[in-house]
CSV table of C-alpha atoms in Angstrom, one decimal:
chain,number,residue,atom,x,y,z
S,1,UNK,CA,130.9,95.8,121.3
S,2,UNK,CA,130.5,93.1,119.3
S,3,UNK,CA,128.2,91.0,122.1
S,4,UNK,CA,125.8,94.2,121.5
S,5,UNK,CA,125.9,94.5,118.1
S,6,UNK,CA,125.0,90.2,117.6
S,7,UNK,CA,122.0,91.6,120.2
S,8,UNK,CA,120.7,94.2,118.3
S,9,UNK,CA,120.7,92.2,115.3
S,10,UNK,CA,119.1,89.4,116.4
S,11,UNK,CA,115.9,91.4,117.8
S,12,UNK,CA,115.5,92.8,115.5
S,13,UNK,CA,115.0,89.6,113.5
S,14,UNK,CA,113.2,88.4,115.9
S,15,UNK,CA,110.9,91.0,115.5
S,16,UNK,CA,110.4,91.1,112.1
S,17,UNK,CA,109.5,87.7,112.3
S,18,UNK,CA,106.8,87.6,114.7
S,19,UNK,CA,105.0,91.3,113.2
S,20,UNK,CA,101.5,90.0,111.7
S,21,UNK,CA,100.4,91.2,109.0
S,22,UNK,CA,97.4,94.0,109.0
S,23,UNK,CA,94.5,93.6,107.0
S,24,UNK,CA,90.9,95.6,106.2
S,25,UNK,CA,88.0,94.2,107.9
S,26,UNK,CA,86.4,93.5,104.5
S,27,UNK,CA,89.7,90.9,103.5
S,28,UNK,CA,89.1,89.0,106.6
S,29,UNK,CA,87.2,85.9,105.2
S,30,UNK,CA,90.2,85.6,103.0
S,31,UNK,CA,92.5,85.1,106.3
S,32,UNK,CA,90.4,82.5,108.3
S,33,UNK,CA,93.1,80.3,110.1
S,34,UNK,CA,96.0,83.4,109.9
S,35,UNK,CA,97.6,85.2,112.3
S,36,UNK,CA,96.8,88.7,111.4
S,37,UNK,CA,96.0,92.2,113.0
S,38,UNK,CA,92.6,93.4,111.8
S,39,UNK,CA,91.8,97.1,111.6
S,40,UNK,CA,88.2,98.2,112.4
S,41,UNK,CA,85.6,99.9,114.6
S,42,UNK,CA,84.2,97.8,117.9
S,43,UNK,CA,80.5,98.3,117.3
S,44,UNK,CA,80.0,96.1,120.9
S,45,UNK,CA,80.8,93.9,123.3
S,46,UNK,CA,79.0,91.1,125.2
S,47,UNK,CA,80.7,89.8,129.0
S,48,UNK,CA,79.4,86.3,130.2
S,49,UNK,CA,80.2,86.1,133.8
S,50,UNK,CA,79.3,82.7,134.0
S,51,UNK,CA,82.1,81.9,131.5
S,52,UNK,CA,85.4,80.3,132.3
S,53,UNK,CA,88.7,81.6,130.8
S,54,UNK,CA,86.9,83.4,128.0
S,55,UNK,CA,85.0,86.2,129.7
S,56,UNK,CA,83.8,88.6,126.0
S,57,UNK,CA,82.6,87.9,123.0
């Protein structure tokens, strides 16, 4: 019991810890070099076939 309890709790930190923070679109010049989640509308999308390992933009 004790083994699962010690589990729980340290998942649960463990999660807390790696939860970005979420931020407007218009903040985001105010987060350059963070690691946030940004909330917003896709207005489109580009794929380069030609590129390697980073196929959208």
């Amino acid at each position: 019991m004790k083994k699962i309890l010690i589990t729980i709790l340290v998942s649960a930190y463990s999660f807390l810890t790696y939860s970005q923070t979420t931020i407007k679109l218009e903040d985001i010049t105010k987060h350059v070099g963070d690691s946030v989640k940004v909330c917003g509308k896709v207005y489109g999308i580009r794929f380069m076939e030609q590129s390697k390992n980073q196929p959208t933009l």
